[in-house]
Every structure is written in structure tokens, then in C-alpha cells.
Amino acid sequence: MEVHFTPEQETKISQIANQTGTIPERLVTSVVSRYLDEEALFLAAVERGLAAAGRGEFIEEEEMDARLESMFRT
């Protein structure tokens, strides 16, 4: 697989690779790997949410607002 970056992206990749003491190719591989792991977790959470919704397991909007507000306060 080939991936093409703009010159600006290549510059940023090289700068970050230099700052972290690695080579650009290894940095890109690491970043993509982490992204894919996080995306898989997110998609699994969405599936769990859809399954719960399919079973009629909902919370009221006010309760969700309170949960979110509590999360952002901490």
C-alpha cells in the first residue's frame, strides 16, 4: 500500500519523528496502528450502544446531560 502526503504533512511528520527520536516511516506506522486500535474500540462501543438501543435500553436526555456535565467537571 502506498500513502501520499502533502509536502506540509511530510514536513510535520519529519519534525515529529525527529523530536521523538524515530524515523518518519516508523512514526507513521505507529500512528496508524494506534488510530486503528482506537477506531476498533469506538466501533465496538457504537455496536454495543446500537444493540442496547435495539433492546429498548435508553436513558432520558436530562440524565445524559447530567452525566456529561459531571464528566466535564472532573
Tab-separated table of C-alpha atoms in Angstrom:
chain	number	residue	atom	x	y	z
A	1	MET	CA	0.000	0.000	0.000
A	2	GLU	CA	1.197	3.471	-0.788
A	3	VAL	CA	0.108	6.592	1.003
A	4	HIS	CA	0.829	10.048	-0.328
A	5	PHE	CA	1.224	13.081	1.894
A	6	THR	CA	1.289	16.740	1.033
A	7	PRO	CA	4.647	18.470	1.439
A	8	GLU	CA	3.294	20.183	4.566
A	9	GLN	CA	2.275	16.835	6.064
A	10	GLU	CA	5.658	15.334	5.243
A	11	THR	CA	7.361	18.250	6.977
A	12	LYS	CA	5.243	17.780	10.100
A	13	ILE	CA	5.872	14.036	10.103
A	14	SER	CA	9.609	14.567	9.792
A	15	GLN	CA	9.625	17.177	12.561
A	16	ILE	CA	7.711	14.958	14.975
A	17	ALA	CA	9.827	11.939	14.066
A	18	ASN	CA	12.968	13.946	14.823
A	19	GLN	CA	11.530	15.182	18.111
A	20	THR	CA	10.633	11.665	19.200
A	21	GLY	CA	13.872	10.098	18.016
A	22	THR	CA	12.460	7.870	15.329
A	23	ILE	CA	12.225	7.772	11.560
A	24	PRO	CA	9.196	9.084	9.655
A	25	GLU	CA	8.145	5.637	8.403
A	26	ARG	CA	8.124	4.193	11.919
A	27	LEU	CA	6.217	7.204	13.240
A	28	VAL	CA	3.531	6.854	10.564
A	29	THR	CA	3.206	3.119	11.196
A	30	SER	CA	2.862	3.730	14.934
A	31	VAL	CA	0.299	6.500	14.486
A	32	VAL	CA	-1.810	4.433	12.093
A	33	SER	CA	-1.643	1.424	14.406
A	34	ARG	CA	-2.842	3.479	17.379
A	35	TYR	CA	-5.590	5.031	15.293
A	36	LEU	CA	-6.814	1.647	14.115
A	37	ASP	CA	-6.879	0.317	17.691
A	38	GLU	CA	-8.858	3.358	18.871
A	39	GLU	CA	-11.212	3.166	15.901
A	40	ALA	CA	-11.910	-0.516	16.612
A	41	LEU	CA	-12.733	0.350	20.247
A	42	PHE	CA	-15.011	3.168	19.113
A	43	LEU	CA	-16.828	0.974	16.601
A	44	ALA	CA	-17.303	-1.744	19.227
A	45	ALA	CA	-18.791	0.849	21.600
A	46	VAL	CA	-21.146	2.051	18.867
A	47	GLU	CA	-22.237	-1.532	18.225
A	48	ARG	CA	-22.889	-2.047	21.950
A	49	GLY	CA	-24.903	1.170	22.006
A	50	LEU	CA	-26.942	0.178	18.984
A	51	ALA	CA	-27.599	-3.247	20.489
A	52	ALA	CA	-28.732	-1.642	23.754
A	53	ALA	CA	-30.986	0.741	21.839
A	54	GLY	CA	-32.390	-2.219	19.918
A	55	ARG	CA	-33.294	-3.794	23.254
A	56	GLY	CA	-35.027	-0.576	24.323
A	57	GLU	CA	-32.354	0.375	26.856
A	58	PHE	CA	-32.399	4.147	26.831
A	59	ILE	CA	-31.795	6.915	29.322
A	60	GLU	CA	-33.632	10.205	29.346
A	61	GLU	CA	-31.966	13.264	27.836
A	62	GLU	CA	-31.815	15.011	31.202
A	63	GLU	CA	-29.897	12.090	32.709
A	64	MET	CA	-27.443	12.073	29.801
A	65	ASP	CA	-26.952	15.829	30.144
A	66	ALA	CA	-26.215	15.390	33.857
A	67	ARG	CA	-23.721	12.595	33.147
A	68	LEU	CA	-21.913	14.654	30.525
A	69	GLU	CA	-21.831	17.712	32.739
A	70	SER	CA	-20.387	15.630	35.553
A	71	MET	CA	-17.727	14.185	33.252
A	72	PHE	CA	-16.586	17.603	32.083
A	73	ARG	CA	-16.361	18.955	35.627
A	74	THR	CA	-13.756	16.381	36.648
